[in-house]
Amino acid sequence: MALALVVPALLLNPVIAETVPVAAKVTAAAKQSGSQQGNPQGKQSTKLSINKASPEQLTAIPGIGQKKAQAILDYIKANGPIKDPKQLTEVKGIGDKLAAKIAEFVSF
């Protein structure tokens, strides 16, 4: 019965249909990197460790393609680990908005 309600919602709202696979891809990439971070409520949420991620794992993050993934890896190699979302703006091609979006999916 619940499935009957979910399927039409996915068909009528493409944003919902698009969000589910993105979250699943980032979660799968985070599991591959071995990154798990707890949240304040004590629940486990899986985030990708940006400093340990492969290019393939980084491209699972919305807004990150192959070029930006490589730019992130080059930045880490040249400057050491990224410690916070603001530091992401130092990577070529990443501004404040994209850094904030990426921060939802990664740990530092």
PDB file of N, CA and C in Angstrom:
ATOM      1  N   MET A   1       0.827  -1.189   0.000  1.00  0.00           N
ATOM      2  CA  MET A   1       0.000   0.000   0.000  1.00  0.00           C
ATOM      3  C   MET A   1       0.875   1.257   0.000  1.00  0.00           C
ATOM      4  N   ALA A   2       1.916   1.285   0.834  1.00  0.00           N
ATOM      5  CA  ALA A   2       2.798   2.452   0.871  1.00  0.00           C
ATOM      6  C   ALA A   2       3.537   2.619  -0.449  1.00  0.00           C
ATOM      7  N   LEU A   3       3.887   1.509  -1.075  1.00  0.00           N
ATOM      8  CA  LEU A   3       4.576   1.570  -2.357  1.00  0.00           C
ATOM      9  C   LEU A   3       3.710   2.258  -3.406  1.00  0.00           C
ATOM     10  N   ALA A   4       2.420   2.027  -3.340  1.00  0.00           N
ATOM     11  CA  ALA A   4       1.499   2.659  -4.289  1.00  0.00           C
ATOM     12  C   ALA A   4       1.522   4.173  -4.160  1.00  0.00           C
ATOM     13  N   LEU A   5       1.814   4.688  -2.977  1.00  0.00           N
ATOM     14  CA  LEU A   5       1.883   6.133  -2.765  1.00  0.00           C
ATOM     15  C   LEU A   5       3.242   6.695  -3.153  1.00  0.00           C
ATOM     16  N   VAL A   6       4.300   5.921  -2.956  1.00  0.00           N
ATOM     17  CA  VAL A   6       5.654   6.397  -3.225  1.00  0.00           C
ATOM     18  C   VAL A   6       5.920   6.493  -4.722  1.00  0.00           C
ATOM     19  N   VAL A   7       5.539   5.495  -5.473  1.00  0.00           N
ATOM     20  CA  VAL A   7       5.840   5.472  -6.904  1.00  0.00           C
ATOM     21  C   VAL A   7       5.243   6.675  -7.632  1.00  0.00           C
ATOM     22  N   PRO A   8       3.944   7.008  -7.442  1.00  0.00           N
ATOM     23  CA  PRO A   8       3.430   8.213  -8.110  1.00  0.00           C
ATOM     24  C   PRO A   8       4.155   9.488  -7.671  1.00  0.00           C
ATOM     25  N   ALA A   9       4.554   9.548  -6.413  1.00  0.00           N
ATOM     26  CA  ALA A   9       5.278  10.733  -5.941  1.00  0.00           C
ATOM     27  C   ALA A   9       6.606  10.871  -6.668  1.00  0.00           C
ATOM     28  N   LEU A  10       7.283   9.757  -6.915  1.00  0.00           N
ATOM     29  CA  LEU A  10       8.543   9.800  -7.645  1.00  0.00           C
ATOM     30  C   LEU A  10       8.327  10.214  -9.095  1.00  0.00           C
ATOM     31  N   LEU A  11       7.237   9.737  -9.689  1.00  0.00           N
ATOM     32  CA  LEU A  11       6.953  10.087 -11.079  1.00  0.00           C
ATOM     33  C   LEU A  11       6.569  11.550 -11.234  1.00  0.00           C
ATOM     34  N   LEU A  12       5.842  12.079 -10.264  1.00  0.00           N
ATOM     35  CA  LEU A  12       5.384  13.461 -10.347  1.00  0.00           C
ATOM     36  C   LEU A  12       6.440  14.461  -9.907  1.00  0.00           C
ATOM     37  N   ASN A  13       7.377  14.031  -9.093  1.00  0.00           N
ATOM     38  CA  ASN A  13       8.395  14.936  -8.578  1.00  0.00           C
ATOM     39  C   ASN A  13       9.778  14.405  -8.946  1.00  0.00           C
ATOM     40  N   PRO A  14      10.343  14.828 -10.076  1.00  0.00           N
ATOM     41  CA  PRO A  14      11.641  14.310 -10.498  1.00  0.00           C
ATOM     42  C   PRO A  14      12.764  14.641  -9.527  1.00  0.00           C
ATOM     43  N   VAL A  15      12.604  15.664  -8.706  1.00  0.00           N
ATOM     44  CA  VAL A  15      13.632  16.003  -7.718  1.00  0.00           C
ATOM     45  C   VAL A  15      13.786  14.867  -6.719  1.00  0.00           C
ATOM     46  N   ILE A  16      12.669  14.294  -6.268  1.00  0.00           N
ATOM     47  CA  ILE A  16      12.728  13.163  -5.341  1.00  0.00           C
ATOM     48  C   ILE A  16      13.413  11.986  -6.016  1.00  0.00           C
ATOM     49  N   ALA A  17      13.039  11.690  -7.234  1.00  0.00           N
ATOM     50  CA  ALA A  17      13.615  10.560  -7.955  1.00  0.00           C
ATOM     51  C   ALA A  17      15.112  10.746  -8.157  1.00  0.00           C
ATOM     52  N   GLU A  18      15.563  11.971  -8.364  1.00  0.00           N
ATOM     53  CA  GLU A  18      16.969  12.262  -8.580  1.00  0.00           C
ATOM     54  C   GLU A  18      17.758  12.223  -7.278  1.00  0.00           C
ATOM     55  N   THR A  19      17.169  12.628  -6.179  1.00  0.00           N
ATOM     56  CA  THR A  19      17.856  12.707  -4.897  1.00  0.00           C
ATOM     57  C   THR A  19      18.226  11.333  -4.359  1.00  0.00           C
ATOM     58  N   VAL A  20      17.362  10.371  -4.506  1.00  0.00           N
ATOM     59  CA  VAL A  20      17.606   9.043  -3.957  1.00  0.00           C
ATOM     60  C   VAL A  20      18.881   8.428  -4.525  1.00  0.00           C
ATOM     61  N   PRO A  21      19.075   8.371  -5.853  1.00  0.00           N
ATOM     62  CA  PRO A  21      20.302   7.782  -6.364  1.00  0.00           C
ATOM     63  C   PRO A  21      21.558   8.556  -5.964  1.00  0.00           C
ATOM     64  N   VAL A  22      21.507   9.871  -5.895  1.00  0.00           N
ATOM     65  CA  VAL A  22      22.675  10.664  -5.507  1.00  0.00           C
ATOM     66  C   VAL A  22      23.099  10.311  -4.093  1.00  0.00           C
ATOM     67  N   ALA A  23      22.155  10.288  -3.171  1.00  0.00           N
ATOM     68  CA  ALA A  23      22.476   9.939  -1.788  1.00  0.00           C
ATOM     69  C   ALA A  23      23.030   8.525  -1.709  1.00  0.00           C
ATOM     70  N   ALA A  24      22.474   7.614  -2.466  1.00  0.00           N
ATOM     71  CA  ALA A  24      22.946   6.232  -2.458  1.00  0.00           C
ATOM     72  C   ALA A  24      24.364   6.139  -3.007  1.00  0.00           C
ATOM     73  N   LYS A  25      24.670   6.904  -4.068  1.00  0.00           N
ATOM     74  CA  LYS A  25      26.009   6.881  -4.642  1.00  0.00           C
ATOM     75  C   LYS A  25      27.040   7.430  -3.667  1.00  0.00           C
ATOM     76  N   VAL A  26      26.729   8.521  -3.012  1.00  0.00           N
ATOM     77  CA  VAL A  26      27.671   9.120  -2.063  1.00  0.00           C
ATOM     78  C   VAL A  26      27.860   8.194  -0.870  1.00  0.00           C
ATOM     79  N   THR A  27      26.778   7.581  -0.386  1.00  0.00           N
ATOM     80  CA  THR A  27      26.880   6.645   0.728  1.00  0.00           C
ATOM     81  C   THR A  27      27.746   5.457   0.346  1.00  0.00           C
ATOM     82  N   ALA A  28      27.551   4.920  -0.843  1.00  0.00           N
ATOM     83  CA  ALA A  28      28.360   3.793  -1.302  1.00  0.00           C
ATOM     84  C   ALA A  28      29.828   4.194  -1.415  1.00  0.00           C
ATOM     85  N   ALA A  29      30.094   5.380  -1.939  1.00  0.00           N
ATOM     86  CA  ALA A  29      31.472   5.858  -2.052  1.00  0.00           C
ATOM     87  C   ALA A  29      32.095   6.045  -0.678  1.00  0.00           C
ATOM     88  N   ALA A  30      31.333   6.541   0.268  1.00  0.00           N
ATOM     89  CA  ALA A  30      31.839   6.738   1.626  1.00  0.00           C
ATOM     90  C   ALA A  30      32.160   5.408   2.282  1.00  0.00           C
ATOM     91  N   LYS A  31      31.320   4.412   2.053  1.00  0.00           N
ATOM     92  CA  LYS A  31      31.584   3.089   2.623  1.00  0.00           C
ATOM     93  C   LYS A  31      32.868   2.517   2.058  1.00  0.00           C
ATOM     94  N   GLN A  32      33.141   2.763   0.766  1.00  0.00           N
ATOM     95  CA  GLN A  32      34.374   2.285   0.157  1.00  0.00           C
ATOM     96  C   GLN A  32      35.594   2.956   0.773  1.00  0.00           C
ATOM     97  N   SER A  33      35.461   4.230   1.139  1.00  0.00           N
ATOM     98  CA  SER A  33      36.601   4.944   1.722  1.00  0.00           C
ATOM     99  C   SER A  33      36.734   4.666   3.211  1.00  0.00           C
ATOM    100  N   GLY A  34      35.738   3.982   3.795  1.00  0.00           N
ATOM    101  CA  GLY A  34      35.788   3.637   5.213  1.00  0.00           C
ATOM    102  C   GLY A  34      35.463   4.790   6.126  1.00  0.00           C
ATOM    103  N   SER A  35      34.750   5.789   5.636  1.00  0.00           N
ATOM    104  CA  SER A  35      34.442   6.975   6.434  1.00  0.00           C
ATOM    105  C   SER A  35      33.049   6.893   7.012  1.00  0.00           C
ATOM    106  N   GLN A  36      32.945   6.975   8.336  1.00  0.00           N
ATOM    107  CA  GLN A  36      31.648   7.076   8.995  1.00  0.00           C
ATOM    108  C   GLN A  36      31.780   8.132  10.069  1.00  0.00           C
ATOM    109  N   GLN A  37      30.804   8.999  10.119  1.00  0.00           N
ATOM    110  CA  GLN A  37      30.852  10.093  11.084  1.00  0.00           C
ATOM    111  C   GLN A  37      29.521  10.163  11.800  1.00  0.00           C
ATOM    112  N   GLY A  38      29.561  10.233  13.136  1.00  0.00           N
ATOM    113  CA  GLY A  38      28.320  10.322  13.902  1.00  0.00           C
ATOM    114  C   GLY A  38      27.776  11.733  13.906  1.00  0.00           C
ATOM    115  N   ASN A  39      26.467  11.854  14.089  1.00  0.00           N
ATOM    116  CA  ASN A  39      25.873  13.178  14.211  1.00  0.00           C
ATOM    117  C   ASN A  39      25.480  13.410  15.660  1.00  0.00           C
ATOM    118  N   PRO A  40      25.082  14.626  16.045  1.00  0.00           N
ATOM    119  CA  PRO A  40      24.809  14.932  17.449  1.00  0.00           C
ATOM    120  C   PRO A  40      23.722  14.076  18.092  1.00  0.00           C
ATOM    121  N   GLN A  41      22.788  13.538  17.322  1.00  0.00           N
ATOM    122  CA  GLN A  41      21.728  12.725  17.896  1.00  0.00           C
ATOM    123  C   GLN A  41      22.188  11.299  18.161  1.00  0.00           C
ATOM    124  N   GLY A  42      23.423  10.982  17.844  1.00  0.00           N
ATOM    125  CA  GLY A  42      23.939   9.651  18.075  1.00  0.00           C
ATOM    126  C   GLY A  42      23.659   8.688  16.934  1.00  0.00           C
ATOM    127  N   LYS A  43      22.992   9.139  15.892  1.00  0.00           N
ATOM    128  CA  LYS A  43      22.730   8.300  14.731  1.00  0.00           C
ATOM    129  C   LYS A  43      23.974   8.309  13.850  1.00  0.00           C
ATOM    130  N   GLN A  44      24.172   7.244  13.107  1.00  0.00           N
ATOM    131  CA  GLN A  44      25.303   7.180  12.197  1.00  0.00           C
ATOM    132  C   GLN A  44      24.904   7.729  10.830  1.00  0.00           C
ATOM    133  N   SER A  45      25.680   8.643  10.310  1.00  0.00           N
ATOM    134  CA  SER A  45      25.491   9.094   8.940  1.00  0.00           C
ATOM    135  C   SER A  45      26.800   8.838   8.217  1.00  0.00           C
ATOM    136  N   THR A  46      26.722   8.410   6.994  1.00  0.00           N
ATOM    137  CA  THR A  46      27.923   8.069   6.256  1.00  0.00           C
ATOM    138  C   THR A  46      28.288   9.222   5.342  1.00  0.00           C
ATOM    139  N   LYS A  47      29.501   9.718   5.520  1.00  0.00           N
ATOM    140  CA  LYS A  47      30.020  10.784   4.672  1.00  0.00           C
ATOM    141  C   LYS A  47      31.340  10.321   4.082  1.00  0.00           C
ATOM    142  N   LEU A  48      31.650  10.844   2.930  1.00  0.00           N
ATOM    143  CA  LEU A  48      32.876  10.518   2.230  1.00  0.00           C
ATOM    144  C   LEU A  48      34.026  11.341   2.808  1.00  0.00           C
ATOM    145  N   SER A  49      35.124  10.686   3.151  1.00  0.00           N
ATOM    146  CA  SER A  49      36.305  11.403   3.631  1.00  0.00           C
ATOM    147  C   SER A  49      36.982  12.052   2.425  1.00  0.00           C
ATOM    148  N   ILE A  50      36.901  13.360   2.335  1.00  0.00           N
ATOM    149  CA  ILE A  50      37.415  14.061   1.154  1.00  0.00           C
ATOM    150  C   ILE A  50      38.923  13.885   0.997  1.00  0.00           C
ATOM    151  N   ASN A  51      39.633  13.735   2.092  1.00  0.00           N
ATOM    152  CA  ASN A  51      41.086  13.614   2.032  1.00  0.00           C
ATOM    153  C   ASN A  51      41.564  12.206   1.683  1.00  0.00           C
ATOM    154  N   LYS A  52      40.680  11.222   1.717  1.00  0.00           N
ATOM    155  CA  LYS A  52      41.039   9.836   1.407  1.00  0.00           C
ATOM    156  C   LYS A  52      40.339   9.317   0.158  1.00  0.00           C
ATOM    157  N   ALA A  53      39.494  10.126  -0.449  1.00  0.00           N
ATOM    158  CA  ALA A  53      38.653   9.676  -1.558  1.00  0.00           C
ATOM    159  C   ALA A  53      39.430   9.542  -2.865  1.00  0.00           C
ATOM    160  N   SER A  54      38.968   8.610  -3.680  1.00  0.00           N
ATOM    161  CA  SER A  54      39.505   8.440  -5.032  1.00  0.00           C
ATOM    162  C   SER A  54      38.752   9.381  -5.979  1.00  0.00           C
ATOM    163  N   PRO A  55      39.269   9.577  -7.181  1.00  0.00           N
ATOM    164  CA  PRO A  55      38.540  10.420  -8.143  1.00  0.00           C
ATOM    165  C   PRO A  55      37.130   9.896  -8.424  1.00  0.00           C
ATOM    166  N   GLU A  56      36.987   8.580  -8.506  1.00  0.00           N
ATOM    167  CA  GLU A  56      35.676   7.981  -8.764  1.00  0.00           C
ATOM    168  C   GLU A  56      34.709   8.272  -7.623  1.00  0.00           C
ATOM    169  N   GLN A  57      35.190   8.207  -6.397  1.00  0.00           N
ATOM    170  CA  GLN A  57      34.343   8.492  -5.241  1.00  0.00           C
ATOM    171  C   GLN A  57      33.939   9.962  -5.217  1.00  0.00           C
ATOM    172  N   LEU A  58      34.864  10.847  -5.544  1.00  0.00           N
ATOM    173  CA  LEU A  58      34.555  12.280  -5.546  1.00  0.00           C
ATOM    174  C   LEU A  58      33.511  12.632  -6.601  1.00  0.00           C
ATOM    175  N   THR A  59      33.535  11.952  -7.737  1.00  0.00           N
ATOM    176  CA  THR A  59      32.567  12.268  -8.788  1.00  0.00           C
ATOM    177  C   THR A  59      31.151  11.817  -8.432  1.00  0.00           C
ATOM    178  N   ALA A  60      30.989  11.050  -7.368  1.00  0.00           N
ATOM    179  CA  ALA A  60      29.643  10.677  -6.891  1.00  0.00           C
ATOM    180  C   ALA A  60      28.965  11.854  -6.195  1.00  0.00           C
ATOM    181  N   ILE A  61      29.733  12.875  -5.839  1.00  0.00           N
ATOM    182  CA  ILE A  61      29.197  14.058  -5.162  1.00  0.00           C
ATOM    183  C   ILE A  61      28.574  14.983  -6.210  1.00  0.00           C
ATOM    184  N   PRO A  62      27.348  15.443  -5.972  1.00  0.00           N
ATOM    185  CA  PRO A  62      26.714  16.361  -6.930  1.00  0.00           C
ATOM    186  C   PRO A  62      27.565  17.617  -7.151  1.00  0.00           C
ATOM    187  N   GLY A  63      27.777  17.965  -8.415  1.00  0.00           N
ATOM    188  CA  GLY A  63      28.551  19.155  -8.746  1.00  0.00           C
ATOM    189  C   GLY A  63      30.029  18.886  -8.970  1.00  0.00           C
ATOM    190  N   ILE A  64      30.461  17.646  -8.725  1.00  0.00           N
ATOM    191  CA  ILE A  64      31.872  17.296  -8.910  1.00  0.00           C
ATOM    192  C   ILE A  64      31.999  16.351 -10.099  1.00  0.00           C
ATOM    193  N   GLY A  65      32.685  16.828 -11.118  1.00  0.00           N
ATOM    194  CA  GLY A  65      32.998  15.999 -12.276  1.00  0.00           C
ATOM    195  C   GLY A  65      34.449  15.557 -12.188  1.00  0.00           C
ATOM    196  N   GLN A  66      34.945  14.990 -13.263  1.00  0.00           N
ATOM    197  CA  GLN A  66      36.317  14.489 -13.264  1.00  0.00           C
ATOM    198  C   GLN A  66      37.347  15.600 -13.059  1.00  0.00           C
ATOM    199  N   LYS A  67      37.135  16.754 -13.695  1.00  0.00           N
ATOM    200  CA  LYS A  67      38.110  17.851 -13.579  1.00  0.00           C
ATOM    201  C   LYS A  67      38.173  18.403 -12.157  1.00  0.00           C
ATOM    202  N   LYS A  68      37.015  18.603 -11.534  1.00  0.00           N
ATOM    203  CA  LYS A  68      37.013  19.130 -10.163  1.00  0.00           C
ATOM    204  C   LYS A  68      37.539  18.089  -9.179  1.00  0.00           C
ATOM    205  N   ALA A  69      37.236  16.821  -9.427  1.00  0.00           N
ATOM    206  CA  ALA A  69      37.770  15.759  -8.568  1.00  0.00           C
ATOM    207  C   ALA A  69      39.296  15.773  -8.628  1.00  0.00           C
ATOM    208  N   GLN A  70      39.835  15.889  -9.838  1.00  0.00           N
ATOM    209  CA  GLN A  70      41.289  15.927  -9.978  1.00  0.00           C
ATOM    210  C   GLN A  70      41.869  17.189  -9.347  1.00  0.00           C
ATOM    211  N   ALA A  71      41.166  18.315  -9.470  1.00  0.00           N
ATOM    212  CA  ALA A  71      41.629  19.562  -8.848  1.00  0.00           C
ATOM    213  C   ALA A  71      41.678  19.421  -7.327  1.00  0.00           C
ATOM    214  N   ILE A  72      40.693  18.736  -6.745  1.00  0.00           N
ATOM    215  CA  ILE A  72      40.682  18.504  -5.292  1.00  0.00           C
ATOM    216  C   ILE A  72      41.884  17.652  -4.899  1.00  0.00           C
ATOM    217  N   LEU A  73      42.121  16.570  -5.639  1.00  0.00           N
ATOM    218  CA  LEU A  73      43.253  15.694  -5.326  1.00  0.00           C
ATOM    219  C   LEU A  73      44.587  16.420  -5.494  1.00  0.00           C
ATOM    220  N   ASP A  74      44.710  17.240  -6.541  1.00  0.00           N
ATOM    221  CA  ASP A  74      45.936  18.018  -6.752  1.00  0.00           C
ATOM    222  C   ASP A  74      46.154  19.002  -5.603  1.00  0.00           C
ATOM    223  N   TYR A  75      45.070  19.642  -5.150  1.00  0.00           N
ATOM    224  CA  TYR A  75      45.164  20.589  -4.032  1.00  0.00           C
ATOM    225  C   TYR A  75      45.647  19.874  -2.770  1.00  0.00           C
ATOM    226  N   ILE A  76      45.059  18.720  -2.482  1.00  0.00           N
ATOM    227  CA  ILE A  76      45.442  17.963  -1.280  1.00  0.00           C
ATOM    228  C   ILE A  76      46.909  17.547  -1.363  1.00  0.00           C
ATOM    229  N   LYS A  77      47.343  17.111  -2.547  1.00  0.00           N
ATOM    230  CA  LYS A  77      48.738  16.693  -2.726  1.00  0.00           C
ATOM    231  C   LYS A  77      49.703  17.859  -2.499  1.00  0.00           C
ATOM    232  N   ALA A  78      49.336  19.039  -2.984  1.00  0.00           N
ATOM    233  CA  ALA A  78      50.210  20.211  -2.878  1.00  0.00           C
ATOM    234  C   ALA A  78      50.151  20.899  -1.516  1.00  0.00           C
ATOM    235  N   ASN A  79      48.975  20.866  -0.859  1.00  0.00           N
ATOM    236  CA  ASN A  79      48.778  21.671   0.352  1.00  0.00           C
ATOM    237  C   ASN A  79      48.459  20.887   1.618  1.00  0.00           C
ATOM    238  N   GLY A  80      48.304  19.586   1.496  1.00  0.00           N
ATOM    239  CA  GLY A  80      47.927  18.786   2.655  1.00  0.00           C
ATOM    240  C   GLY A  80      46.414  18.672   2.768  1.00  0.00           C
ATOM    241  N   PRO A  81      45.951  18.005   3.815  1.00  0.00           N
ATOM    242  CA  PRO A  81      44.515  17.727   3.963  1.00  0.00           C
ATOM    243  C   PRO A  81      43.647  18.984   4.008  1.00  0.00           C
ATOM    244  N   ILE A  82      42.450  18.851   3.460  1.00  0.00           N
ATOM    245  CA  ILE A  82      41.449  19.914   3.547  1.00  0.00           C
ATOM    246  C   ILE A  82      40.785  19.771   4.905  1.00  0.00           C
ATOM    247  N   LYS A  83      40.735  20.856   5.663  1.00  0.00           N
ATOM    248  CA  LYS A  83      40.254  20.784   7.044  1.00  0.00           C
ATOM    249  C   LYS A  83      38.835  21.297   7.255  1.00  0.00           C
ATOM    250  N   ASP A  84      38.329  22.122   6.323  1.00  0.00           N
ATOM    251  CA  ASP A  84      36.974  22.665   6.496  1.00  0.00           C
ATOM    252  C   ASP A  84      36.411  23.112   5.145  1.00  0.00           C
ATOM    253  N   PRO A  85      35.093  23.345   5.097  1.00  0.00           N
ATOM    254  CA  PRO A  85      34.461  23.729   3.825  1.00  0.00           C
ATOM    255  C   PRO A  85      35.035  25.010   3.219  1.00  0.00           C
ATOM    256  N   LYS A  86      35.415  25.965   4.030  1.00  0.00           N
ATOM    257  CA  LYS A  86      35.961  27.229   3.517  1.00  0.00           C
ATOM    258  C   LYS A  86      37.242  26.985   2.722  1.00  0.00           C
ATOM    259  N   GLN A  87      38.037  26.016   3.168  1.00  0.00           N
ATOM    260  CA  GLN A  87      39.283  25.705   2.473  1.00  0.00           C
ATOM    261  C   GLN A  87      39.015  25.140   1.071  1.00  0.00           C
ATOM    262  N   LEU A  88      37.852  24.537   0.876  1.00  0.00           N
ATOM    263  CA  LEU A  88      37.491  24.023  -0.449  1.00  0.00           C
ATOM    264  C   LEU A  88      37.469  25.128  -1.501  1.00  0.00           C
ATOM    265  N   THR A  89      37.185  26.358  -1.085  1.00  0.00           N
ATOM    266  CA  THR A  89      37.119  27.463  -2.046  1.00  0.00           C
ATOM    267  C   THR A  89      38.489  27.807  -2.618  1.00  0.00           C
ATOM    268  N   GLU A  90      39.542  27.279  -2.024  1.00  0.00           N
ATOM    269  CA  GLU A  90      40.890  27.485  -2.551  1.00  0.00           C
ATOM    270  C   GLU A  90      41.192  26.551  -3.720  1.00  0.00           C
ATOM    271  N   VAL A  91      40.346  25.538  -3.918  1.00  0.00           N
ATOM    272  CA  VAL A  91      40.502  24.607  -5.034  1.00  0.00           C
ATOM    273  C   VAL A  91      39.961  25.271  -6.295  1.00  0.00           C
ATOM    274  N   LYS A  92      40.722  25.188  -7.384  1.00  0.00           N
ATOM    275  CA  LYS A  92      40.319  25.799  -8.651  1.00  0.00           C
ATOM    276  C   LYS A  92      38.955  25.268  -9.079  1.00  0.00           C
ATOM    277  N   GLY A  93      38.027  26.195  -9.363  1.00  0.00           N
ATOM    278  CA  GLY A  93      36.704  25.827  -9.848  1.00  0.00           C
ATOM    279  C   GLY A  93      35.652  25.622  -8.775  1.00  0.00           C
ATOM    280  N   ILE A  94      36.024  25.807  -7.500  1.00  0.00           N
ATOM    281  CA  ILE A  94      35.057  25.622  -6.414  1.00  0.00           C
ATOM    282  C   ILE A  94      34.859  26.949  -5.690  1.00  0.00           C
ATOM    283  N   GLY A  95      33.628  27.457  -5.752  1.00  0.00           N
ATOM    284  CA  GLY A  95      33.267  28.695  -5.068  1.00  0.00           C
ATOM    285  C   GLY A  95      32.520  28.402  -3.780  1.00  0.00           C
ATOM    286  N   ASP A  96      32.020  29.447  -3.152  1.00  0.00           N
ATOM    287  CA  ASP A  96      31.321  29.312  -1.870  1.00  0.00           C
ATOM    288  C   ASP A  96      30.102  28.396  -1.954  1.00  0.00           C
ATOM    289  N   LYS A  97      29.287  28.561  -2.993  1.00  0.00           N
ATOM    290  CA  LYS A  97      28.058  27.761  -3.109  1.00  0.00           C
ATOM    291  C   LYS A  97      28.373  26.281  -3.285  1.00  0.00           C
ATOM    292  N   LEU A  98      29.302  25.971  -4.174  1.00  0.00           N
ATOM    293  CA  LEU A  98      29.648  24.570  -4.401  1.00  0.00           C
ATOM    294  C   LEU A  98      30.321  23.974  -3.169  1.00  0.00           C
ATOM    295  N   ALA A  99      31.166  24.750  -2.497  1.00  0.00           N
ATOM    296  CA  ALA A  99      31.818  24.260  -1.274  1.00  0.00           C
ATOM    297  C   ALA A  99      30.776  23.893  -0.220  1.00  0.00           C
ATOM    298  N   ALA A 100      29.745  24.720  -0.081  1.00  0.00           N
ATOM    299  CA  ALA A 100      28.675  24.433   0.885  1.00  0.00           C
ATOM    300  C   ALA A 100      27.918  23.170   0.492  1.00  0.00           C
ATOM    301  N   LYS A 101      27.685  22.996  -0.796  1.00  0.00           N
ATOM    302  CA  LYS A 101      26.978  21.808  -1.287  1.00  0.00           C
ATOM    303  C   LYS A 101      27.818  20.547  -1.049  1.00  0.00           C
ATOM    304  N   ILE A 102      29.103  20.628  -1.344  1.00  0.00           N
ATOM    305  CA  ILE A 102      30.002  19.491  -1.156  1.00  0.00           C
ATOM    306  C   ILE A 102      30.080  19.111   0.320  1.00  0.00           C
ATOM    307  N   ALA A 103      30.110  20.109   1.190  1.00  0.00           N
ATOM    308  CA  ALA A 103      30.264  19.877   2.633  1.00  0.00           C
ATOM    309  C   ALA A 103      29.160  18.995   3.206  1.00  0.00           C
ATOM    310  N   GLU A 104      27.991  18.969   2.565  1.00  0.00           N
ATOM    311  CA  GLU A 104      26.898  18.113   3.025  1.00  0.00           C
ATOM    312  C   GLU A 104      27.233  16.634   2.868  1.00  0.00           C
ATOM    313  N   PHE A 105      28.139  16.309   1.959  1.00  0.00           N
ATOM    314  CA  PHE A 105      28.422  14.925   1.613  1.00  0.00           C
ATOM    315  C   PHE A 105      29.776  14.419   2.097  1.00  0.00           C
ATOM    316  N   VAL A 106      30.635  15.298   2.613  1.00  0.00           N
ATOM    317  CA  VAL A 106      31.993  14.876   2.958  1.00  0.00           C
ATOM    318  C   VAL A 106      32.350  15.181   4.407  1.00  0.00           C
ATOM    319  N   SER A 107      33.347  14.452   4.875  1.00  0.00           N
ATOM    320  CA  SER A 107      33.949  14.769   6.167  1.00  0.00           C
ATOM    321  C   SER A 107      35.361  15.277   5.892  1.00  0.00           C
ATOM    322  N   PHE A 108      35.898  16.024   6.841  1.00  0.00           N
ATOM    323  CA  PHE A 108      37.218  16.634   6.659  1.00  0.00           C
ATOM    324  C   PHE A 108      38.217  16.069   7.644  1.00  0.00           C
TER     325      PHE A 108
END
